[in-house]
Amino acid sequence: MLVPTVRFAPSPTGLLHVGNIRAALFNWLFARRHGGTFILRLDDTDRVRGRPEYEVAIERDLMWLGLNWARKEKQSDRLAHYDAAKIMLADAGRLYPCYETPEELEFKRKRLLAQGRPPIYDRAALRLSEADKTRLKNEGRLPHWRFKLASEEVRWDDLVRGPQHIDEASQSDPVLVRADGTYLYSFTSVVDDIAFAITHVIRGEDHVTNSGAQIQMFKALGATAPIFAHLPLLVDATGGGLSKRTGSAPVADLRERGIEAIALSALLARLGTADPVEPVTSLDALAATVDFGRVGRAAASFSEEELSQLNARTLHILPYDAVRARLADDLGEAFWLAVRGNLVTLGDAAGWAEARLRGLTA
Ligand code: GLU
């Protein structure tokens, strides 16, 4: 087996929720199982929505979960690499400037739809002469840049989804560089995956549609695409998307509500897999069984109720050493072993300690 190098690549535009954590966890467990490397990559090129405090929060959440990283990279430090890759693609004729405004593009899209045709970008920009481009520039228009897709079927063997194929001839050439010069994630991600020699891209199913174009970008930049594993999305008990009420709450909220990190990991590692959800006392126990072949293709259903129950079952088996630092000093191992079977959250131990005190002093 190829020794994996994987990355978890959150954008610091918000707090991590269970869906993000699931991707982080699978990356970490996979690297752990196969003696590989887990990289934290902060996709912090969104100047409008990105915030340093979210970066701090992301790192705190990962540390709480024990998902430590061997290396940390920030995309904002790597702009020169994206500039170089942009030139490489443009020189190879795979990146071209476009001058349409959003309104013009929307008009084209509507017209195609009205004609009953798929709204694929018509590559009008490829037909512009140098004189046209000069005129447009003189009008004050700044170009955005599109990747010229090769019109071929892209195939890959997804570790979760099995054989995949996307006909790129039926897709619009994706925009990689905005008119303000900023780069889109789909491009910077490929540049970084090449630079860090990422062997496996493990991420949510919402990215499947990017993968075909990204595989072409890897090739156009002279690299081989990594292996992909797209995890099915998490849904609530009714099959709907997670909402604040049903589980899209930030992970920090779960921590504050007394959920044990290892209980959350145990649930997220096993949801939607062929393996039972059961309490464990260490991430290594989860790493030992992580296997994309055992992840089902259907959306996995997350419930906070199940998490609370698993939290209680986890506390019932946690050894004293796992909680010692978080218990009041004088509560020893004997106390822990006597009360852990009654706890729903670790915070409940204080109540038991008080009861003991009352019993003793009565
Ligand atoms: N920054 C992207 C995201 O948060 C990364 C996706 C990927 O793993 O490729 O969705």
Tab-separated table of C-alpha atoms and ligand atoms in Angstrom:
chain	number	residue	atom	x	y	z
A	1	MET	CA	0.000	0.000	0.000
A	2	LEU	CA	1.185	3.464	-0.969
A	3	VAL	CA	2.083	5.417	2.207
A	4	PRO	CA	-0.585	8.145	2.188
A	5	THR	CA	-0.145	11.883	2.457
A	6	VAL	CA	-3.541	13.463	3.017
A	7	ARG	CA	-4.881	16.883	3.846
A	8	PHE	CA	-7.849	18.406	5.575
A	9	ALA	CA	-8.508	21.736	3.871
A	10	PRO	CA	-11.112	23.845	5.645
A	11	SER	CA	-11.840	27.413	4.612
A	12	PRO	CA	-11.715	29.662	7.682
A	13	THR	CA	-15.045	31.244	6.820
A	14	GLY	CA	-16.955	29.707	9.720
A	15	LEU	CA	-16.830	27.235	12.596
A	16	LEU	CA	-16.388	23.515	11.933
A	17	HIS	CA	-19.526	21.390	12.095
A	18	VAL	CA	-19.921	17.624	12.147
A	19	GLY	CA	-19.706	17.283	8.343
A	20	ASN	CA	-16.298	18.997	8.265
A	21	ILE	CA	-15.111	16.951	11.206
A	22	ARG	CA	-16.073	13.735	9.484
A	23	ALA	CA	-13.817	14.607	6.534
A	24	ALA	CA	-10.989	15.609	8.889
A	25	LEU	CA	-11.414	12.424	10.881
A	26	PHE	CA	-11.349	10.071	7.872
A	27	ASN	CA	-8.212	11.766	6.586
A	28	TRP	CA	-6.507	11.490	9.977
A	29	LEU	CA	-7.561	7.870	10.612
A	30	PHE	CA	-6.512	6.804	7.131
A	31	ALA	CA	-3.058	8.394	7.537
A	32	ARG	CA	-2.753	6.851	10.984
A	33	ARG	CA	-3.709	3.384	9.843
A	34	HIS	CA	-1.191	3.350	7.016
A	35	GLY	CA	1.668	5.220	8.681
A	36	GLY	CA	1.083	8.295	6.511
A	37	THR	CA	1.077	12.063	6.997
A	38	PHE	CA	-1.874	14.319	7.797
A	39	ILE	CA	-1.561	17.944	6.671
A	40	LEU	CA	-3.779	20.821	7.771
A	41	ARG	CA	-4.254	23.224	4.888
A	42	LEU	CA	-6.124	26.438	5.550
A	43	ASP	CA	-7.869	27.571	2.382
A	44	ASP	CA	-7.765	31.200	3.432
A	45	THR	CA	-7.855	33.055	0.131
A	46	ASP	CA	-11.406	34.364	0.576
A	47	ARG	CA	-10.615	37.902	1.638
A	48	VAL	CA	-14.252	38.782	2.183
A	49	ARG	CA	-15.497	35.927	4.345
A	50	GLY	CA	-12.259	34.558	5.849
A	51	ARG	CA	-11.432	35.503	9.471
A	52	PRO	CA	-8.367	34.786	11.615
A	53	GLU	CA	-10.576	33.909	14.585
A	54	TYR	CA	-12.074	31.034	12.598
A	55	GLU	CA	-8.557	29.711	11.984
A	56	VAL	CA	-7.955	29.702	15.719
A	57	ALA	CA	-11.279	27.962	16.303
A	58	ILE	CA	-10.553	25.306	13.653
A	59	GLU	CA	-7.205	24.475	15.219
A	60	ARG	CA	-8.749	24.366	18.687
A	61	ASP	CA	-11.469	21.953	17.526
A	62	LEU	CA	-8.968	19.654	15.803
A	63	MET	CA	-6.710	19.636	18.858
A	64	TRP	CA	-9.668	18.871	21.092
A	65	LEU	CA	-10.446	15.877	18.889
A	66	GLY	CA	-6.811	14.753	18.934
A	67	LEU	CA	-6.513	15.156	15.156
A	68	ASN	CA	-2.971	16.492	15.239
A	69	TRP	CA	-1.228	17.535	12.048
A	70	ALA	CA	2.346	16.967	10.917
A	71	ARG	CA	2.394	20.129	8.849
A	72	LYS	CA	0.290	23.253	8.459
A	73	GLU	CA	0.019	25.319	5.298
A	74	LYS	CA	-1.903	28.460	4.501
A	75	GLN	CA	-2.975	29.241	0.966
A	76	SER	CA	-2.483	32.964	1.568
A	77	ASP	CA	1.275	32.247	1.877
A	78	ARG	CA	1.358	30.491	-1.468
A	79	LEU	CA	0.102	33.051	-3.947
A	80	ALA	CA	3.371	33.013	-5.940
A	81	HIS	CA	2.839	29.313	-6.639
A	82	TYR	CA	-0.650	29.962	-7.984
A	83	ASP	CA	0.669	32.788	-10.163
A	84	ALA	CA	3.289	30.414	-11.620
A	85	ALA	CA	0.705	27.706	-12.282
A	86	LYS	CA	-1.581	30.251	-13.910
A	87	ILE	CA	1.195	31.210	-16.342
A	88	MET	CA	1.928	27.549	-17.036
A	89	LEU	CA	-1.699	26.819	-17.932
A	90	ALA	CA	-2.042	29.985	-20.035
A	91	ASP	CA	1.178	29.176	-21.942
A	92	ALA	CA	-0.149	25.689	-22.646
A	93	GLY	CA	-3.343	27.205	-24.073
A	94	ARG	CA	-5.453	25.777	-21.230
A	95	LEU	CA	-6.382	29.073	-19.552
A	96	TYR	CA	-7.986	31.943	-21.424
A	97	PRO	CA	-9.172	35.441	-20.544
A	98	CYS	CA	-12.892	36.218	-20.708
A	99	TYR	CA	-14.478	39.644	-20.506
A	100	GLU	CA	-18.200	38.958	-20.096
A	101	THR	CA	-19.929	40.673	-17.211
A	102	PRO	CA	-22.085	38.575	-14.849
A	103	GLU	CA	-25.181	40.116	-16.521
A	104	GLU	CA	-23.999	39.070	-20.000
A	105	LEU	CA	-23.313	35.545	-18.787
A	106	GLU	CA	-26.729	35.362	-17.158
A	107	PHE	CA	-28.342	36.532	-20.393
A	108	LYS	CA	-26.533	33.819	-22.387
A	109	ARG	CA	-27.547	31.222	-19.838
A	110	LYS	CA	-31.214	32.186	-19.983
A	111	ARG	CA	-31.223	32.225	-23.761
A	112	LEU	CA	-29.778	28.688	-23.947
A	113	LEU	CA	-32.277	27.428	-21.383
A	114	ALA	CA	-35.134	29.054	-23.311
A	115	GLN	CA	-33.942	27.173	-26.397
A	116	GLY	CA	-34.040	23.957	-24.394
A	117	ARG	CA	-30.260	23.648	-24.512
A	118	PRO	CA	-27.885	23.008	-21.606
A	119	PRO	CA	-26.457	26.295	-20.238
A	120	ILE	CA	-22.832	25.593	-21.139
A	121	TYR	CA	-20.479	28.528	-21.631
A	122	ASP	CA	-20.091	29.052	-25.403
A	123	ARG	CA	-16.363	29.900	-25.360
A	124	ALA	CA	-17.046	33.173	-27.130
A	125	ALA	CA	-13.913	34.576	-25.454
A	126	LEU	CA	-11.748	32.129	-27.405
A	127	ARG	CA	-12.856	33.829	-30.621
A	128	LEU	CA	-11.824	37.326	-29.552
A	129	SER	CA	-9.089	38.911	-31.672
A	130	GLU	CA	-6.241	40.855	-30.091
A	131	ALA	CA	-7.987	44.056	-31.250
A	132	ASP	CA	-11.216	42.973	-29.490
A	133	LYS	CA	-9.304	42.316	-26.258
A	134	THR	CA	-7.591	45.708	-26.430
A	135	ARG	CA	-10.929	47.414	-26.971
A	136	LEU	CA	-12.483	45.595	-24.011
A	137	LYS	CA	-9.519	46.461	-21.789
A	138	ASN	CA	-9.810	50.091	-22.857
A	139	GLU	CA	-13.441	49.995	-21.806
A	140	GLY	CA	-12.073	49.216	-18.352
A	141	ARG	CA	-13.034	45.551	-18.324
A	142	LEU	CA	-10.812	43.206	-16.334
A	143	PRO	CA	-10.657	39.591	-17.491
A	144	HIS	CA	-11.559	36.533	-15.510
A	145	TRP	CA	-9.858	33.332	-16.637
A	146	ARG	CA	-11.367	29.997	-17.600
A	147	PHE	CA	-9.776	26.576	-17.780
A	148	LYS	CA	-10.227	25.053	-21.230
A	149	LEU	CA	-11.592	21.590	-20.584
A	150	ALA	CA	-10.536	18.822	-22.937
A	151	SER	CA	-13.755	17.391	-24.329
A	152	GLU	CA	-13.302	13.891	-23.069
A	153	GLU	CA	-14.783	11.571	-20.523
A	154	VAL	CA	-12.823	11.680	-17.263
A	155	ARG	CA	-12.760	8.444	-15.293
A	156	TRP	CA	-11.543	7.630	-11.830
A	157	ASP	CA	-11.969	4.850	-9.338
A	158	ASP	CA	-13.406	6.463	-6.251
A	159	LEU	CA	-12.566	4.538	-3.081
A	160	VAL	CA	-16.109	5.101	-1.780
A	161	ARG	CA	-18.228	5.508	-4.912
A	162	GLY	CA	-16.509	3.018	-7.203
A	163	PRO	CA	-15.889	3.726	-10.914
A	164	GLN	CA	-16.895	7.280	-11.859
A	165	HIS	CA	-17.089	9.054	-15.190
A	166	ILE	CA	-17.896	12.640	-16.057
A	167	ASP	CA	-18.234	13.799	-19.630
A	168	GLU	CA	-16.371	17.100	-19.577
A	169	ALA	CA	-17.776	18.016	-22.997
A	170	SER	CA	-21.053	18.661	-21.195
A	171	GLN	CA	-19.534	21.073	-18.645
A	172	SER	CA	-18.750	24.781	-18.797
A	173	ASP	CA	-15.073	25.681	-18.725
A	174	PRO	CA	-14.601	26.534	-15.037
A	175	VAL	CA	-13.448	29.990	-13.959
A	176	LEU	CA	-10.132	29.648	-12.091
A	177	VAL	CA	-9.214	33.311	-11.665
A	178	ARG	CA	-11.731	36.037	-10.825
A	179	ALA	CA	-11.664	39.488	-12.424
A	180	ASP	CA	-10.124	40.894	-9.234
A	181	GLY	CA	-7.204	38.476	-9.661
A	182	THR	CA	-8.176	36.139	-6.802
A	183	TYR	CA	-8.094	32.403	-7.394
A	184	LEU	CA	-10.892	29.908	-7.052
A	185	TYR	CA	-10.490	27.061	-4.614
A	186	SER	CA	-10.724	24.353	-7.289
A	187	PHE	CA	-7.499	25.618	-8.858
A	188	THR	CA	-5.423	26.435	-5.755
A	189	SER	CA	-6.357	23.069	-4.316
A	190	VAL	CA	-4.856	21.252	-7.304
A	191	VAL	CA	-1.669	23.355	-7.211
A	192	ASP	CA	-1.253	22.527	-3.511
A	193	ASP	CA	-2.128	18.857	-3.847
A	194	ILE	CA	0.683	18.595	-6.393
A	195	ALA	CA	3.141	20.633	-4.298
A	196	PHE	CA	2.496	18.594	-1.130
A	197	ALA	CA	2.455	15.259	-2.999
A	198	ILE	CA	-1.027	14.424	-1.764
A	199	THR	CA	-1.769	10.783	-2.520
A	200	HIS	CA	-5.440	10.650	-1.480
A	201	VAL	CA	-8.063	13.385	-1.561
A	202	ILE	CA	-10.688	12.478	1.030
A	203	ARG	CA	-13.592	14.928	1.132
A	204	GLY	CA	-17.357	15.289	1.012
A	205	GLU	CA	-19.499	14.184	-1.883
A	206	ASP	CA	-20.410	17.829	-2.596
A	207	HIS	CA	-17.017	18.051	-4.343
A	208	VAL	CA	-17.579	15.169	-6.807
A	209	THR	CA	-18.581	17.583	-9.553
A	210	ASN	CA	-15.244	19.416	-9.210
A	211	SER	CA	-13.221	16.260	-9.551
A	212	GLY	CA	-13.485	15.792	-13.324
A	213	ALA	CA	-12.154	19.277	-14.081
A	214	GLN	CA	-9.572	18.949	-11.316
A	215	ILE	CA	-8.264	15.670	-12.769
A	216	GLN	CA	-7.760	17.505	-16.063
A	217	MET	CA	-5.935	20.317	-14.196
A	218	PHE	CA	-3.556	17.836	-12.564
A	219	LYS	CA	-2.699	16.501	-16.020
A	220	ALA	CA	-2.370	19.958	-17.571
A	221	LEU	CA	0.091	20.872	-14.794
A	222	GLY	CA	2.153	17.770	-15.564
A	223	ALA	CA	1.058	15.709	-12.548
A	224	THR	CA	-0.900	12.544	-11.911
A	225	ALA	CA	-4.173	12.982	-10.081
A	226	PRO	CA	-4.373	11.559	-6.542
A	227	ILE	CA	-6.796	8.838	-5.541
A	228	PHE	CA	-10.210	10.221	-4.568
A	229	ALA	CA	-12.579	9.160	-1.804
A	230	HIS	CA	-15.827	11.153	-1.641
A	231	LEU	CA	-17.769	10.608	1.557
A	232	PRO	CA	-21.578	10.676	1.378
A	233	LEU	CA	-23.170	13.649	3.057
A	234	LEU	CA	-24.680	13.583	6.501
A	235	VAL	CA	-28.429	14.059	6.786
A	236	ASP	CA	-30.871	14.228	9.678
A	237	ALA	CA	-33.261	11.459	10.701
A	238	THR	CA	-35.846	12.616	8.136
A	239	GLY	CA	-33.288	12.482	5.330
A	240	GLY	CA	-33.051	16.273	5.139
A	241	GLY	CA	-29.901	18.350	5.274
A	242	LEU	CA	-28.502	19.035	8.721
A	243	SER	CA	-29.875	22.188	10.261
A	244	LYS	CA	-28.868	24.040	13.419
A	245	ARG	CA	-31.424	21.999	15.285
A	246	THR	CA	-30.490	18.604	13.859
A	247	GLY	CA	-26.714	18.767	13.852
A	248	SER	CA	-25.160	21.532	11.838
A	249	ALA	CA	-24.334	23.235	15.121
A	250	PRO	CA	-20.648	24.055	15.516
A	251	VAL	CA	-18.571	21.310	17.055
A	252	ALA	CA	-17.599	23.780	19.776
A	253	ASP	CA	-21.247	23.708	20.936
A	254	LEU	CA	-21.131	19.927	21.308
A	255	ARG	CA	-17.954	20.259	23.350
A	256	GLU	CA	-19.614	22.825	25.589
A	257	ARG	CA	-22.589	20.526	26.042
A	258	GLY	CA	-20.277	17.893	27.500
A	259	ILE	CA	-19.800	15.623	24.505
A	260	GLU	CA	-16.536	13.693	24.745
A	261	ALA	CA	-14.235	14.135	21.744
A	262	ILE	CA	-13.760	10.394	21.405
A	263	ALA	CA	-17.534	9.786	21.405
A	264	LEU	CA	-18.018	12.246	18.555
A	265	SER	CA	-15.189	10.610	16.610
A	266	ALA	CA	-16.544	7.125	17.246
A	267	LEU	CA	-19.933	8.122	15.871
A	268	LEU	CA	-18.619	9.976	12.818
A	269	ALA	CA	-16.142	7.227	11.920
A	270	ARG	CA	-18.820	4.555	11.853
A	271	LEU	CA	-21.995	6.320	10.648
A	272	GLY	CA	-23.028	4.990	7.290
A	273	THR	CA	-20.419	2.230	7.349
A	274	ALA	CA	-20.744	-1.528	7.570
A	275	ASP	CA	-19.292	-1.410	11.101
A	276	PRO	CA	-21.411	-0.957	14.242
A	277	VAL	CA	-21.434	2.324	16.156
A	278	GLU	CA	-19.878	1.401	19.485
A	279	PRO	CA	-17.951	3.201	22.207
A	280	VAL	CA	-14.174	3.179	22.003
A	281	THR	CA	-11.541	4.713	24.230
A	282	SER	CA	-8.987	5.818	21.627
A	283	LEU	CA	-8.669	7.057	18.060
A	284	ASP	CA	-6.336	4.148	17.377
A	285	ALA	CA	-9.221	1.753	17.892
A	286	LEU	CA	-11.045	3.597	15.078
A	287	ALA	CA	-7.940	3.823	12.880
A	288	ALA	CA	-7.503	0.069	13.058
A	289	THR	CA	-10.734	-0.499	11.154
A	290	VAL	CA	-10.993	2.528	8.852
A	291	ASP	CA	-11.657	1.284	5.339
A	292	PHE	CA	-13.365	3.166	2.505
A	293	GLY	CA	-14.659	-0.127	1.139
A	294	ARG	CA	-16.909	-0.282	4.218
A	295	VAL	CA	-18.431	3.176	3.733
A	296	GLY	CA	-21.877	2.965	2.135
A	297	ARG	CA	-22.873	5.189	-0.769
A	298	ALA	CA	-26.100	6.375	0.807
A	299	ALA	CA	-26.243	9.548	2.890
A	300	ALA	CA	-25.504	8.774	6.533
A	301	SER	CA	-27.993	9.881	9.137
A	302	PHE	CA	-26.645	11.875	12.091
A	303	SER	CA	-28.637	12.358	15.262
A	304	GLU	CA	-27.679	14.248	18.385
A	305	GLU	CA	-29.760	11.767	20.338
A	306	GLU	CA	-27.539	8.919	19.149
A	307	LEU	CA	-24.495	11.026	19.970
A	308	SER	CA	-25.718	11.631	23.548
A	309	GLN	CA	-26.333	7.936	24.040
A	310	LEU	CA	-22.927	7.054	22.677
A	311	ASN	CA	-21.419	9.720	24.922
A	312	ALA	CA	-22.900	8.029	27.979
A	313	ARG	CA	-21.787	4.566	26.818
A	314	THR	CA	-18.293	5.952	26.214
A	315	LEU	CA	-18.037	7.458	29.698
A	316	HIS	CA	-19.081	4.105	31.156
A	317	ILE	CA	-15.917	2.480	29.789
A	318	LEU	CA	-13.398	5.349	29.927
A	319	PRO	CA	-10.436	4.586	32.176
A	320	TYR	CA	-9.509	7.008	34.957
A	321	ASP	CA	-6.475	8.253	33.051
A	322	ALA	CA	-8.700	9.531	30.236
A	323	VAL	CA	-10.621	11.840	32.583
A	324	ARG	CA	-8.253	12.440	35.499
A	325	ALA	CA	-7.107	15.887	34.298
A	326	ARG	CA	-10.714	17.039	34.058
A	327	LEU	CA	-11.912	15.756	37.438
A	328	ALA	CA	-11.529	17.616	40.702
A	329	ASP	CA	-8.206	16.676	42.333
A	330	ASP	CA	-9.408	14.693	45.267
A	331	LEU	CA	-11.716	12.394	43.305
A	332	GLY	CA	-9.619	9.316	42.856
A	333	GLU	CA	-9.790	6.275	40.633
A	334	ALA	CA	-12.041	4.336	42.976
A	335	PHE	CA	-14.608	7.153	42.861
A	336	TRP	CA	-14.390	7.267	39.058
A	337	LEU	CA	-14.896	3.539	38.648
A	338	ALA	CA	-17.837	3.669	41.049
A	339	VAL	CA	-19.699	6.515	39.336
A	340	ARG	CA	-18.810	6.376	35.612
A	341	GLY	CA	-21.606	3.891	34.892
A	342	ASN	CA	-24.187	6.537	35.877
A	343	LEU	CA	-22.930	9.443	33.809
A	344	VAL	CA	-24.398	11.024	30.704
A	345	THR	CA	-21.749	13.763	30.581
A	346	LEU	CA	-18.551	14.117	32.575
A	347	GLY	CA	-20.040	17.181	34.257
A	348	ASP	CA	-22.474	14.850	36.078
A	349	ALA	CA	-19.541	13.520	38.098
A	350	ALA	CA	-19.594	16.722	40.153
A	351	GLY	CA	-23.125	15.914	41.304
A	352	TRP	CA	-22.021	12.457	42.380
A	353	ALA	CA	-19.052	13.917	44.221
A	354	GLU	CA	-21.333	16.289	46.065
A	355	ALA	CA	-23.714	13.472	46.929
A	356	ARG	CA	-20.807	11.515	48.306
A	357	LEU	CA	-19.730	14.492	50.368
A	358	ARG	CA	-23.257	14.909	51.755
A	359	GLY	CA	-23.390	11.209	52.519
A	360	LEU	CA	-20.109	11.439	54.389
A	361	THR	CA	-20.902	14.559	56.321
A	362	ALA	CA	-24.512	13.718	57.193
B	1	GLU	N1	-11.619	24.304	1.092
B	1	GLU	C1	-12.427	23.273	0.512
B	1	GLU	C2	-13.665	23.112	1.367
B	1	GLU	O1	-13.649	23.506	2.520
B	1	GLU	C3	-11.621	21.979	0.432
B	1	GLU	C4	-12.260	20.876	-0.336
B	1	GLU	C5	-11.304	19.729	-0.588
B	1	GLU	O2	-11.012	19.003	0.369
B	1	GLU	O3	-10.803	19.586	-1.704
B	1	GLU	O4	-14.677	22.653	0.917
